[in-house]
Amino acid sequence: MSDIKLTYFPAKGRAEISRLILSYSGVKFTDERLTPEQFGAIKSSLPYNQIPILNYKGQIMCQSLSIARFLAAEFGLAGKNNMESAQANEIVDAVSDLQNAMVKKVFGKDEEGVQNVLDNVYPAGLANLEKMLVSRGGQYFVGNNLTWADLVVFQFTNDGMGGKPPKDLTAYPRISNLCQRVGQVPNIKNWMEARP
């Protein structure tokens, strides 16, 4: 049993970025995936009645982006100073906006809305992210090193949200190149190949 346990559903969803950060770092962690019945049995005992939750060396943490932000800082992926940390958070928040746009449509069973997000919202957001990547040198979103912002964009372009990833990255060559490079990082590649 490891000192780190991440608990979520058997889905990528709101926990996948934390799984990527943990995998990248090479630490051992327990990836606990609850069935809806298991979740229902513990829901009322959880701080916010929801998951994911992280048990980190005996401390419980909730809220998906707070968990990921903590893990990024803990494992050296949050930037080298406060400005880089803020720049990473900015990119993560921009991607979160895109994910939230899709979540509302997918879980609302709004197929027309899903198509609008795929055809309009995602491309507009990716165009903005491409401009930001170029303005920061074109290799990484923050400084000259990989941060969790790069992992978030990688995960988004692969998985989207609600099983709806962006259709095509051709119009975003710097993002496409970044994601190819991130996907070749050994621990990330191993996770992507082995994940359920």
Short mmCIF file of C-alpha atoms in Angstrom, two decimals:
data_model
loop_
_atom_site.label_atom_id
_atom_site.label_comp_id
_atom_site.label_asym_id
_atom_site.label_seq_id
_atom_site.Cartn_x
_atom_site.Cartn_y
_atom_site.Cartn_z
CA MET A 1 0.00 0.00 0.00
CA SER A 2 1.37 3.39 -0.94
CA ASP A 3 1.23 6.64 1.02
CA ILE A 4 -0.72 8.22 -1.84
CA LYS A 5 -4.24 7.19 -2.82
CA LEU A 6 -6.37 8.92 -5.42
CA THR A 7 -10.04 7.93 -5.38
CA TYR A 8 -12.41 8.50 -8.28
CA PHE A 9 -14.78 6.67 -10.58
CA PRO A 10 -13.59 4.19 -13.23
CA ALA A 11 -13.29 7.07 -15.69
CA LYS A 12 -10.76 9.68 -16.71
CA GLY A 13 -12.86 12.77 -15.96
CA ARG A 14 -11.75 15.08 -13.19
CA ALA A 15 -9.01 12.79 -11.82
CA GLU A 16 -6.97 12.07 -14.93
CA ILE A 17 -4.70 15.11 -14.65
CA SER A 18 -3.73 14.04 -11.12
CA ARG A 19 -3.04 10.52 -12.38
CA LEU A 20 -0.82 12.00 -15.10
CA ILE A 21 1.12 14.13 -12.62
CA LEU A 22 1.61 11.17 -10.29
CA SER A 23 2.65 8.94 -13.19
CA TYR A 24 5.06 11.55 -14.53
CA SER A 25 6.67 11.91 -11.09
CA GLY A 26 7.27 8.16 -10.86
CA VAL A 27 5.88 7.84 -7.34
CA LYS A 28 3.85 4.84 -6.31
CA PHE A 29 0.19 5.58 -5.79
CA THR A 30 -3.03 3.68 -5.36
CA ASP A 31 -5.51 4.43 -8.13
CA GLU A 32 -8.78 3.55 -6.41
CA ARG A 33 -11.76 3.46 -8.75
CA LEU A 34 -15.19 3.24 -7.16
CA THR A 35 -18.34 1.85 -8.69
CA PRO A 36 -21.42 4.06 -8.35
CA GLU A 37 -22.61 1.73 -5.58
CA GLN A 38 -19.33 2.04 -3.68
CA PHE A 39 -19.42 5.80 -4.06
CA GLY A 40 -23.03 5.91 -2.85
CA ALA A 41 -22.04 4.00 0.27
CA ILE A 42 -19.36 6.55 1.26
CA LYS A 43 -20.72 9.77 -0.27
CA SER A 44 -22.18 11.19 2.94
CA SER A 45 -18.86 10.70 4.74
CA LEU A 46 -16.88 12.73 2.21
CA PRO A 47 -16.07 16.39 2.95
CA TYR A 48 -17.99 17.69 -0.08
CA ASN A 49 -20.02 14.55 -0.86
CA GLN A 50 -18.01 14.06 -4.08
CA ILE A 51 -14.84 12.66 -5.57
CA PRO A 52 -12.00 12.79 -6.48
CA ILE A 53 -10.30 12.77 -3.15
CA LEU A 54 -6.61 12.42 -2.45
CA ASN A 55 -5.18 10.77 0.63
CA TYR A 56 -1.62 12.07 0.73
CA LYS A 57 0.40 10.61 3.57
CA GLY A 58 -2.63 10.64 5.85
CA GLN A 59 -3.99 14.04 4.82
CA ILE A 60 -7.25 14.21 2.87
CA MET A 61 -7.63 16.71 0.05
CA CYS A 62 -10.67 17.36 -2.13
CA GLN A 63 -11.56 19.26 -5.30
CA SER A 64 -9.96 18.07 -8.52
CA LEU A 65 -7.96 21.17 -9.46
CA SER A 66 -6.79 21.74 -5.88
CA ILE A 67 -5.53 18.16 -5.81
CA ALA A 68 -3.75 18.52 -9.15
CA ARG A 69 -2.31 21.92 -8.22
CA PHE A 70 -0.94 20.49 -4.97
CA LEU A 71 0.58 17.48 -6.74
CA ALA A 72 2.13 19.73 -9.38
CA ALA A 73 3.78 21.82 -6.66
CA GLU A 74 4.83 18.73 -4.71
CA PHE A 75 6.53 17.14 -7.72
CA GLY A 76 8.12 20.19 -9.32
CA LEU A 77 5.59 20.84 -12.10
CA ALA A 78 4.10 24.11 -10.87
CA GLY A 79 6.75 26.51 -12.19
CA LYS A 80 9.96 27.84 -10.70
CA ASN A 81 8.52 30.97 -9.07
CA ASN A 82 5.21 32.68 -8.32
CA MET A 83 4.93 34.17 -11.83
CA GLU A 84 5.47 30.80 -13.51
CA SER A 85 3.02 29.21 -11.10
CA ALA A 86 0.43 31.84 -11.99
CA GLN A 87 1.08 31.35 -15.72
CA ALA A 88 0.60 27.59 -15.35
CA ASN A 89 -2.62 28.15 -13.40
CA GLU A 90 -3.84 30.51 -16.12
CA ILE A 91 -3.49 27.82 -18.80
CA VAL A 92 -5.10 25.22 -16.55
CA ASP A 93 -8.06 27.54 -15.90
CA ALA A 94 -8.46 28.21 -19.64
CA VAL A 95 -8.60 24.48 -20.33
CA SER A 96 -10.99 24.01 -17.42
CA ASP A 97 -13.33 26.51 -19.06
CA LEU A 98 -13.32 24.38 -22.23
CA GLN A 99 -13.94 21.21 -20.24
CA ASN A 100 -16.79 22.79 -18.29
CA ALA A 101 -18.45 23.91 -21.52
CA MET A 102 -18.55 20.28 -22.65
CA VAL A 103 -19.56 18.79 -19.29
CA LYS A 104 -22.77 20.82 -19.24
CA LYS A 105 -23.73 19.59 -22.70
CA VAL A 106 -22.73 15.94 -22.28
CA PHE A 107 -24.45 15.46 -18.95
CA GLY A 108 -27.41 17.52 -20.12
CA LYS A 109 -27.69 15.13 -23.10
CA ASP A 110 -27.66 18.13 -25.42
CA GLU A 111 -26.28 16.67 -28.67
CA GLU A 112 -26.62 19.95 -30.54
CA GLY A 113 -24.75 21.68 -27.73
CA VAL A 114 -22.02 19.01 -27.79
CA GLN A 115 -21.57 19.61 -31.51
CA ASN A 116 -21.37 23.36 -30.95
CA VAL A 117 -18.63 22.88 -28.36
CA LEU A 118 -16.69 20.59 -30.73
CA ASP A 119 -17.16 22.88 -33.74
CA ASN A 120 -16.84 26.31 -32.11
CA VAL A 121 -15.91 26.43 -28.42
CA TYR A 122 -12.98 24.00 -28.53
CA PRO A 123 -11.45 25.54 -31.69
CA ALA A 124 -11.72 29.09 -30.30
CA GLY A 125 -10.15 28.01 -27.02
CA LEU A 126 -7.38 26.07 -28.74
CA ALA A 127 -6.64 29.08 -30.98
CA ASN A 128 -6.20 31.21 -27.86
CA LEU A 129 -3.98 28.58 -26.27
CA GLU A 130 -1.90 28.34 -29.46
CA LYS A 131 -1.35 32.12 -29.39
CA MET A 132 -0.33 31.93 -25.73
CA LEU A 133 2.09 29.07 -26.42
CA VAL A 134 3.68 30.99 -29.30
CA SER A 135 3.94 34.18 -27.21
CA ARG A 136 5.83 32.21 -24.54
CA GLY A 137 8.39 30.77 -26.92
CA GLY A 138 6.46 27.91 -28.52
CA GLN A 139 8.01 25.01 -26.63
CA TYR A 140 6.19 25.01 -23.29
CA PHE A 141 3.39 27.07 -21.82
CA VAL A 142 5.58 28.25 -18.94
CA GLY A 143 9.30 28.98 -19.03
CA ASN A 144 11.53 26.45 -20.70
CA ASN A 145 10.35 23.41 -18.77
CA LEU A 146 7.44 21.04 -18.64
CA THR A 147 4.76 22.07 -16.13
CA TRP A 148 1.37 20.77 -15.25
CA ALA A 149 -0.08 23.28 -17.72
CA ASP A 150 1.50 21.24 -20.54
CA LEU A 151 0.14 18.02 -19.03
CA VAL A 152 -3.35 19.53 -18.78
CA VAL A 153 -3.32 20.55 -22.45
CA PHE A 154 -1.95 17.11 -23.40
CA GLN A 155 -4.67 15.35 -21.44
CA PHE A 156 -7.37 17.63 -22.86
CA THR A 157 -6.29 17.06 -26.46
CA ASN A 158 -6.29 13.31 -25.89
CA ASP A 159 -9.42 12.88 -23.79
CA GLY A 160 -11.42 16.11 -24.01
CA MET A 161 -14.18 15.97 -21.48
CA GLY A 162 -17.05 13.54 -21.31
CA GLY A 163 -15.25 11.40 -23.89
CA LYS A 164 -15.33 14.26 -26.41
CA PRO A 165 -11.79 15.35 -27.37
CA PRO A 166 -11.06 18.10 -29.89
CA LYS A 167 -11.57 16.88 -33.46
CA ASP A 168 -8.29 17.97 -35.02
CA LEU A 169 -5.11 19.78 -33.97
CA THR A 170 -3.90 20.63 -37.48
CA ALA A 171 -4.70 24.33 -37.04
CA TYR A 172 -2.65 24.40 -33.82
CA PRO A 173 0.83 23.17 -34.84
CA ARG A 174 2.64 24.30 -31.67
CA ILE A 175 0.08 22.58 -29.44
CA SER A 176 0.25 19.49 -31.63
CA ASN A 177 4.05 19.43 -31.38
CA LEU A 178 3.95 19.98 -27.62
CA CYS A 179 1.47 17.14 -27.16
CA GLN A 180 3.58 14.79 -29.29
CA ARG A 181 6.63 15.58 -27.15
CA VAL A 182 4.71 15.17 -23.89
CA GLY A 183 3.34 11.85 -25.12
CA GLN A 184 6.89 10.58 -25.61
CA VAL A 185 8.00 11.29 -22.03
CA PRO A 186 8.61 7.72 -20.77
CA ASN A 187 6.42 7.82 -17.64
CA ILE A 188 3.60 9.57 -19.54
CA LYS A 189 3.86 7.15 -22.45
CA ASN A 190 3.75 4.20 -20.05
CA TRP A 191 0.68 5.59 -18.27
CA MET A 192 -1.16 6.29 -21.53
CA GLU A 193 -0.47 2.78 -22.80
CA ALA A 194 -1.44 1.05 -19.55
CA ARG A 195 -4.31 3.14 -18.21
CA PRO A 196 -7.72 1.51 -18.01
#
